GROMACS .gro file of C-alpha atoms in nm:
model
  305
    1UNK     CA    1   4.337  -3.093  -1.290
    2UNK     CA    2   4.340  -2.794  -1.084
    3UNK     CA    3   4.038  -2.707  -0.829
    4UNK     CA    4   3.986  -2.356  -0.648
    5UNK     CA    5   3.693  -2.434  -0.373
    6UNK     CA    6   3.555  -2.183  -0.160
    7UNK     CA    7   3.413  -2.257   0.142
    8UNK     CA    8   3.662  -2.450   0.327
    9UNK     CA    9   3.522  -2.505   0.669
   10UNK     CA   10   3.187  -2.640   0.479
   11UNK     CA   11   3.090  -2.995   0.448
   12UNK     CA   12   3.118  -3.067   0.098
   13UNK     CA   13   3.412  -2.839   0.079
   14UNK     CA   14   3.611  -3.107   0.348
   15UNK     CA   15   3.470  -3.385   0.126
   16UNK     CA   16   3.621  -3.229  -0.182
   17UNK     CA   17   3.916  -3.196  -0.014
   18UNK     CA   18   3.944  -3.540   0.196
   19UNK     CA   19   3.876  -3.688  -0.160
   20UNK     CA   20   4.079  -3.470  -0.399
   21UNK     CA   21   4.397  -3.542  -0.212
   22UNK     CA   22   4.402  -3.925  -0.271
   23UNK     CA   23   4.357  -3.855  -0.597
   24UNK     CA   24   4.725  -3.796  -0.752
   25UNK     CA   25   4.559  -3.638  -1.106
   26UNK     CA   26   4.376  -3.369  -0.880
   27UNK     CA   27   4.548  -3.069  -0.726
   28UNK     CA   28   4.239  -2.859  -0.488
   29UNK     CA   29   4.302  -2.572  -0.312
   30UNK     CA   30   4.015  -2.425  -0.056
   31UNK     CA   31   4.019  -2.145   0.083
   32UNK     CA   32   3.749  -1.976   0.311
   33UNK     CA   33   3.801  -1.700   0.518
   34UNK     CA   34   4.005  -1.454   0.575
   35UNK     CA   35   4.213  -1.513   0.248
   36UNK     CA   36   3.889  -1.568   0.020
   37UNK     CA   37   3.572  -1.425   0.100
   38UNK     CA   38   3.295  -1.380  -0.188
   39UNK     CA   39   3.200  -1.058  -0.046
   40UNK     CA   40   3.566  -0.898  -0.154
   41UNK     CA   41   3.568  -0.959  -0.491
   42UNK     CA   42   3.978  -0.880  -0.461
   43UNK     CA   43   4.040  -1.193  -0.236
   44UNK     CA   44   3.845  -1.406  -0.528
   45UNK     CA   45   4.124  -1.267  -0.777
   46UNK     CA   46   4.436  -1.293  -0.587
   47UNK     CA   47   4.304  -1.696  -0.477
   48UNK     CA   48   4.281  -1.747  -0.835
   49UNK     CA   49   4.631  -1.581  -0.940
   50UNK     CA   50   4.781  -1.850  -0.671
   51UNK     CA   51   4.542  -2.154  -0.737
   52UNK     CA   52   4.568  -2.132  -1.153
   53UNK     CA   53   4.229  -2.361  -1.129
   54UNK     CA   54   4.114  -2.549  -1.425
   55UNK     CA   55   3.755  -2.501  -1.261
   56UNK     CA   56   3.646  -2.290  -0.958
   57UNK     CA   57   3.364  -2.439  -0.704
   58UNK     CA   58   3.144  -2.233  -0.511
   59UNK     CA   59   3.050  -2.454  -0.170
   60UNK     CA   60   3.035  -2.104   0.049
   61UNK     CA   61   2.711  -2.041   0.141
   62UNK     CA   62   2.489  -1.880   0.453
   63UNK     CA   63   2.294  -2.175   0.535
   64UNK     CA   64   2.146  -2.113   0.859
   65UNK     CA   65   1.796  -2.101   0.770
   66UNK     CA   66   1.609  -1.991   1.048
   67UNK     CA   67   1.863  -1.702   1.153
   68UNK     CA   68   1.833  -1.632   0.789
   69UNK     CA   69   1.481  -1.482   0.857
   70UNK     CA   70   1.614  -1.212   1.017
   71UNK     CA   71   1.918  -1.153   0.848
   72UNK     CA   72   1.823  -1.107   0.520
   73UNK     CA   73   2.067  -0.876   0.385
   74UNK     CA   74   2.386  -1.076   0.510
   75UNK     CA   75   2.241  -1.388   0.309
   76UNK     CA   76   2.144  -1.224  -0.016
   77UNK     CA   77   2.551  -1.074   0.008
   78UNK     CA   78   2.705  -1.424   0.057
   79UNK     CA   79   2.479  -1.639  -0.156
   80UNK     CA   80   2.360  -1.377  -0.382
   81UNK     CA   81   2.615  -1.093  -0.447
   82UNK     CA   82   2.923  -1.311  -0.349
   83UNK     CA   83   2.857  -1.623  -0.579
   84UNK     CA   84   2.806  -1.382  -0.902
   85UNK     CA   85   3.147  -1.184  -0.833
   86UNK     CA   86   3.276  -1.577  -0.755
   87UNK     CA   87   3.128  -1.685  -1.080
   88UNK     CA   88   3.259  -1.342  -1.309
   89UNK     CA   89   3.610  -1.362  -1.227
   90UNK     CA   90   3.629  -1.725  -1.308
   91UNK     CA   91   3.437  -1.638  -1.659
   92UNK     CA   92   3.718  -1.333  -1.737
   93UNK     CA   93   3.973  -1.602  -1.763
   94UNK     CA   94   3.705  -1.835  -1.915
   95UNK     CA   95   3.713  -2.110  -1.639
   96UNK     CA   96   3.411  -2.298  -1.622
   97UNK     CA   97   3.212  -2.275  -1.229
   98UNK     CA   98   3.049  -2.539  -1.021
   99UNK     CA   99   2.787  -2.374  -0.779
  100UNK     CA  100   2.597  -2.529  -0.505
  101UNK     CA  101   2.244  -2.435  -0.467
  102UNK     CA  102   1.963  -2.579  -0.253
  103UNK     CA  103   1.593  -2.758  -0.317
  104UNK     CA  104   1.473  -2.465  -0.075
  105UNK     CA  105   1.443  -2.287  -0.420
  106UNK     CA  106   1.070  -2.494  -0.454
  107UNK     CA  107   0.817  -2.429  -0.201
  108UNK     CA  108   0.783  -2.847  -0.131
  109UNK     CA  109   0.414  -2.864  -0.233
  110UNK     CA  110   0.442  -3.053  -0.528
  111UNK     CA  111   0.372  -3.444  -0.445
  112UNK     CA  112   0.594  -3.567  -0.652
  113UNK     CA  113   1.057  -3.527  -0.651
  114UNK     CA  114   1.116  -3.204  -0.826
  115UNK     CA  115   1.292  -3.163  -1.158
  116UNK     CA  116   1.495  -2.897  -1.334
  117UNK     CA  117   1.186  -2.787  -1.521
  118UNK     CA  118   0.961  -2.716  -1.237
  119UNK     CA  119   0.901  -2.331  -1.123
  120UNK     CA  120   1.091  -2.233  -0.846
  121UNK     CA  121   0.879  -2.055  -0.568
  122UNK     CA  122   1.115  -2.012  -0.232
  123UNK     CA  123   0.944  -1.994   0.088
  124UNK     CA  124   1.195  -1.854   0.270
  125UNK     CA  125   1.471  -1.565   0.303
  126UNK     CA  126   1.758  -1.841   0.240
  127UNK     CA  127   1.546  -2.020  -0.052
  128UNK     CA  128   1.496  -1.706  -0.252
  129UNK     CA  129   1.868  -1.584  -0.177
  130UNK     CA  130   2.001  -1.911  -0.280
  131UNK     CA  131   1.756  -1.887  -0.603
  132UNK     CA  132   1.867  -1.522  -0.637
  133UNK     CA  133   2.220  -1.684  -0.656
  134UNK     CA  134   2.187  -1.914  -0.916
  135UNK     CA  135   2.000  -1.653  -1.151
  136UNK     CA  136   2.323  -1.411  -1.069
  137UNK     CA  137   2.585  -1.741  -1.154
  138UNK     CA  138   2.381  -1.793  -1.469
  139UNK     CA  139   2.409  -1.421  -1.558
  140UNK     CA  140   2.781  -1.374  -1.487
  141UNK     CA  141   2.923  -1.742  -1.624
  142UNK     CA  142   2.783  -1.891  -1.914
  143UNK     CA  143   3.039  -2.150  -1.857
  144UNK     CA  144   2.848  -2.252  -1.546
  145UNK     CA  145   2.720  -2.588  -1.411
  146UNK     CA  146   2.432  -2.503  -1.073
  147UNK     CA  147   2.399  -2.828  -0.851
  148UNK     CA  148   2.073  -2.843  -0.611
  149UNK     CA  149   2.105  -3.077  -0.353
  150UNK     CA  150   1.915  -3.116  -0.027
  151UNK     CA  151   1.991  -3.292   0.344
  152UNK     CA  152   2.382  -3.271   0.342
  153UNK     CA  153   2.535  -3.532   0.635
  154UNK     CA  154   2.841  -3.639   0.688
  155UNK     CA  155   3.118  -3.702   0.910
  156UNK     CA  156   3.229  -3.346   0.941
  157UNK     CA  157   3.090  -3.055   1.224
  158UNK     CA  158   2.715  -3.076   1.306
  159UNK     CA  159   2.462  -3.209   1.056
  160UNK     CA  160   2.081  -3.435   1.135
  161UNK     CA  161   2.334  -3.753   1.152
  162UNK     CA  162   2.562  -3.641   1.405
  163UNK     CA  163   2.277  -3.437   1.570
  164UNK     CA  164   2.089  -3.757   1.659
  165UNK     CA  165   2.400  -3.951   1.790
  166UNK     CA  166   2.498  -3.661   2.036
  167UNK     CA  167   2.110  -3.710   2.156
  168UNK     CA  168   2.081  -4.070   2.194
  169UNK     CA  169   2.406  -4.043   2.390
  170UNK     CA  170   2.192  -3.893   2.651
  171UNK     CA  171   1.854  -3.968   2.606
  172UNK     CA  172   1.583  -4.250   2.585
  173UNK     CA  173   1.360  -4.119   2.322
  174UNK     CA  174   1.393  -3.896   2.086
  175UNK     CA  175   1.092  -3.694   1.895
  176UNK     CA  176   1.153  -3.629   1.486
  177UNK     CA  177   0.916  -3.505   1.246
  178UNK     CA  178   0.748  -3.741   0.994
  179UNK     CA  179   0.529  -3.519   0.813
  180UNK     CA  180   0.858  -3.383   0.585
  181UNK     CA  181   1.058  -3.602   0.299
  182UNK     CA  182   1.372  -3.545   0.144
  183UNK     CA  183   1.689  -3.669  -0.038
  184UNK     CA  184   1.929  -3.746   0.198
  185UNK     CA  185   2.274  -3.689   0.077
  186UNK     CA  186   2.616  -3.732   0.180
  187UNK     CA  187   2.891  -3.469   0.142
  188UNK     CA  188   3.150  -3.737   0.016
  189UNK     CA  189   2.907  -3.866  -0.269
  190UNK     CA  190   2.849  -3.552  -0.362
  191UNK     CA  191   3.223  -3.428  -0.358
  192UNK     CA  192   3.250  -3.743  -0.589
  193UNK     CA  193   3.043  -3.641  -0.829
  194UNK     CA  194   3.139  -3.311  -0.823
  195UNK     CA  195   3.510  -3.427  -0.878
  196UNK     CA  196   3.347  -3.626  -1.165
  197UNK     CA  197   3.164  -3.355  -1.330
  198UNK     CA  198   3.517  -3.108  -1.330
  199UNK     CA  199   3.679  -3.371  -1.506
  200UNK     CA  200   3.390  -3.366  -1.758
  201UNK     CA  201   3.411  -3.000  -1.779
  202UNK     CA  202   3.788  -2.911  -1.754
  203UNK     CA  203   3.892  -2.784  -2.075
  204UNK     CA  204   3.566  -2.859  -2.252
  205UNK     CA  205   3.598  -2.523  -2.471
  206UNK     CA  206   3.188  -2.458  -2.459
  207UNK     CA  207   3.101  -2.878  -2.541
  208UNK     CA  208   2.979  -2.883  -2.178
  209UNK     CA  209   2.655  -2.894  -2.086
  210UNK     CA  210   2.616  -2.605  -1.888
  211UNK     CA  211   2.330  -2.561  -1.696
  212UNK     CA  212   2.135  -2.650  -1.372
  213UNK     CA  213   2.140  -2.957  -1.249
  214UNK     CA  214   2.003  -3.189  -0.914
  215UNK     CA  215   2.223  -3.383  -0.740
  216UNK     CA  216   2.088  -3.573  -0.434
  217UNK     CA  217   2.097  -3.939  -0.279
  218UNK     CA  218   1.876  -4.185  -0.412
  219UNK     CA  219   1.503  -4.233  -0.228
  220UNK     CA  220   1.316  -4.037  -0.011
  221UNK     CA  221   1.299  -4.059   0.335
  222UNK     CA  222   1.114  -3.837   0.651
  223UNK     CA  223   1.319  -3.698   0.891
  224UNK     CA  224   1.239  -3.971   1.114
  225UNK     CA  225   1.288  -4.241   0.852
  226UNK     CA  226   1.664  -4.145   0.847
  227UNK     CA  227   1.649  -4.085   1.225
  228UNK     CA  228   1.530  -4.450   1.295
  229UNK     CA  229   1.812  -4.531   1.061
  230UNK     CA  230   2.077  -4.361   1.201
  231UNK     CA  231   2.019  -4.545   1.561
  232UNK     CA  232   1.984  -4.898   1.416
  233UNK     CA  233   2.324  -4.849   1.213
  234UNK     CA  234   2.449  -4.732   1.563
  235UNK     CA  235   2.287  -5.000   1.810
  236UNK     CA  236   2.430  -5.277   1.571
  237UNK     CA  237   2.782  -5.136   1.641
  238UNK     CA  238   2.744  -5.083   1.974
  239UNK     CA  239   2.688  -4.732   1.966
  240UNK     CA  240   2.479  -4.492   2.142
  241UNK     CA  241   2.041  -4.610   2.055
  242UNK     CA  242   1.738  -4.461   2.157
  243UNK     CA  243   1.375  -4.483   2.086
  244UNK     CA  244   1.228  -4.265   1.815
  245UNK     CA  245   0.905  -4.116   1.768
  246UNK     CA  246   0.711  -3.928   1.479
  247UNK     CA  247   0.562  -3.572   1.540
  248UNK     CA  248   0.462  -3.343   1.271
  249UNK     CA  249   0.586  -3.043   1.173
  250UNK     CA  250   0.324  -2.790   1.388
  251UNK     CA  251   0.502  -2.999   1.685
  252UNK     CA  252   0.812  -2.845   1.583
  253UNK     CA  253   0.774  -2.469   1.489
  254UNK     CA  254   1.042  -2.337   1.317
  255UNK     CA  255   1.145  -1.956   1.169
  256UNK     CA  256   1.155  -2.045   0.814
  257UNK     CA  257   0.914  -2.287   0.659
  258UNK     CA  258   1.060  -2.599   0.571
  259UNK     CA  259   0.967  -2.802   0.274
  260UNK     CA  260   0.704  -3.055   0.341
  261UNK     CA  261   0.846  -3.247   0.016
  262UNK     CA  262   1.232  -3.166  -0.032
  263UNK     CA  263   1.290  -3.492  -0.289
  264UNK     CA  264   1.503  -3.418  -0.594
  265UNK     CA  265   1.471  -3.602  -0.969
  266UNK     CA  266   1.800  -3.645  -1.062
  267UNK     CA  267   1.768  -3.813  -1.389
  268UNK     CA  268   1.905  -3.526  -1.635
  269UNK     CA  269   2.234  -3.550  -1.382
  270UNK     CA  270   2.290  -3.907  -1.469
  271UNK     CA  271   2.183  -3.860  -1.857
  272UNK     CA  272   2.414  -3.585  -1.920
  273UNK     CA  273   2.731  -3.687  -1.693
  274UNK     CA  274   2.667  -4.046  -1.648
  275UNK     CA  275   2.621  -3.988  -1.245
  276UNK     CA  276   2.413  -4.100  -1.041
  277UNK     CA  277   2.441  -4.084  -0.648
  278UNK     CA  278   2.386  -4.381  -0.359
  279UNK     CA  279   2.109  -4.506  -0.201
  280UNK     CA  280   2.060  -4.256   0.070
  281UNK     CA  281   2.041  -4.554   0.386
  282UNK     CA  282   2.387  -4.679   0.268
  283UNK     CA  283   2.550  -4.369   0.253
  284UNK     CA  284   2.385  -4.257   0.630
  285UNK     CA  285   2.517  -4.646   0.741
  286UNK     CA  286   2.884  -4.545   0.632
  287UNK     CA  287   2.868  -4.173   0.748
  288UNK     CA  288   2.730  -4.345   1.146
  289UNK     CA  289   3.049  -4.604   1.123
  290UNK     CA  290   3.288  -4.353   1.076
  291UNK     CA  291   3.109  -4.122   1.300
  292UNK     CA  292   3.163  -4.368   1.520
  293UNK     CA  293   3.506  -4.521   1.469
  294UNK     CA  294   3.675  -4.178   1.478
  295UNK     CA  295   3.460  -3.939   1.688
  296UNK     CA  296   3.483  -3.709   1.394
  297UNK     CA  297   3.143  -3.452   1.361
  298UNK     CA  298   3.054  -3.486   1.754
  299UNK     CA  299   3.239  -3.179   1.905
  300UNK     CA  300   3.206  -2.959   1.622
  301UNK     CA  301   2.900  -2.715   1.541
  302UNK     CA  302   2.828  -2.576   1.187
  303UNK     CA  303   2.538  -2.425   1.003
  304UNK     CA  304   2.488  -2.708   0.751
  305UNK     CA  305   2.373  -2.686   0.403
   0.00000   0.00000   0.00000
């Protein structure tokens, strides 16, 4: 099976990656800038002339939410504009698209985890870009398979995980907000199932179930829940520890809102491809040992989905 990823420097584009080549039945090429960008539609082309993918993944996106506020029109090119031309040339040689896409597309009232079925209503300029892009992907593919996930860590560049290492390397205490819950997921279980689901789809001649679909880790957790975690993974293996305290969210003022409930249902995922992700604190334990063992994530700094 052939992969064409775009979005290269990404997390879950390194995940596919780091995964896809111990795999001997998978051949992945990613490509990010300057060779592809999804704002030249004529880079898309000539990466797919060279790649020959059986299906094309779209893990480019602008994910810096708060600059997002201001940049509007940037974001709504990239994750808007760029993911439909990404999606259209892969459906006028009839391969099948994965798309990433974000829980920012709900605006995190609801008490309960979100499913497919509930109405989107984005908060912010990145949430209603991102939801702009998966309405554009639907449009332009019909071969087309949207994943929302939420909380990306791993042990690539800068995500929450990494974040809080770097400060309990120099600091006592640390303050997190409590008052927002998510689905923590890592990059590499997502890759998995992504690899997973292109399998499923490769070559499925229109038997796929195409559609939108939420892929997250398993439980919800506050920000300070998986902060809490983070540093007793790490003070068990003799890594950096600090003290960790709750503040809400009016403590912590941001650009763009954030969701004050970002948990994903995930059930049609596992009753329509048989996949189902971790338990979010296992995942963060193995994303803080390697962290650890290798150094990996702690002098890089990425926007992170």
């Amino acid at each position: 099976m052939r992969l064409m990823i775009a979005g290269w420097h990404g997390q879950i584009a390194r995940a596919l990656v780091e995964l896809a080549t111990a795999r001997a039945d998978i051949t992945a090429l990613s490509i990010g800038k300057q060779a592809l960008e999804l704002c030249r539609t004529s880079t898309i082309r000539s990466t797919m002339v060279e790649a020959e993918p059986d299906v094309m993944i779209n893990a480019a996106a602008y994910t810096a939410v708060d600059r997002a506020e201001t940049e509007e029109d940037a974001v709504f090119r990239l994750n808007s504009t760029g993911a439909a031309d990404f999606a259209a040339v892969a459906a006028k040689k009839g391969v099948p698209v994965i798309h990433l896409s974000t829980g920012y597309v709900f605006d995190g009232n609801k008490p309960e985890p979100y499913t497919e079925e509930d109405a989107p209503a984005p908060g912010s300029v990145y949430g209603r870009s991102k939801l702009d892009g998966e309405r554009a992907v639907t449009k332009a593919n019909p071969q087309h398979i949207i994943l929302r996930t939420a909380w990306i860590h791993s042990p690539y560049g800068r995500n929450f995980v990494t974040n809080i290492l770097d400060l309990a390397r120099t600091r006592d205490e640390i303050d997190v907000v409590d008052d927002q819950i998510g689905s923590p997921t890592s990059a590499l279980d997502l890759a998995a199932a992504i690899l997973d689901i292109s399998g499923q789809i490769a070559g499925s001649s229109g038997k796929a179930e195409w559609g939108i679909y939420h892929a997250a880790g398993n439980g919800g957790a506050s920000w300070c829940d998986v902060a809490r975690h983070v540093l007793e993974v790490s003070g068990r293996a003799d890594g950096p520890s600090a003290n960790v305290w709750a503040i809400s969210s009016d403590d912590y003022p941001t650009s763009a809102p954030r969701l004050a409930n970002a948990r994903l249902d995930c059930s049609k995922l596992a009753n329509a491809f048989g996949i189902a992700l971790p338990d979010w604190r296992a995942s963060v334990e193995d994303c803080v040992k390697r962290v650890l063992s290798d150094g990996a994530g702690l002098t890089e700094r990425r926007d992170t989905a």
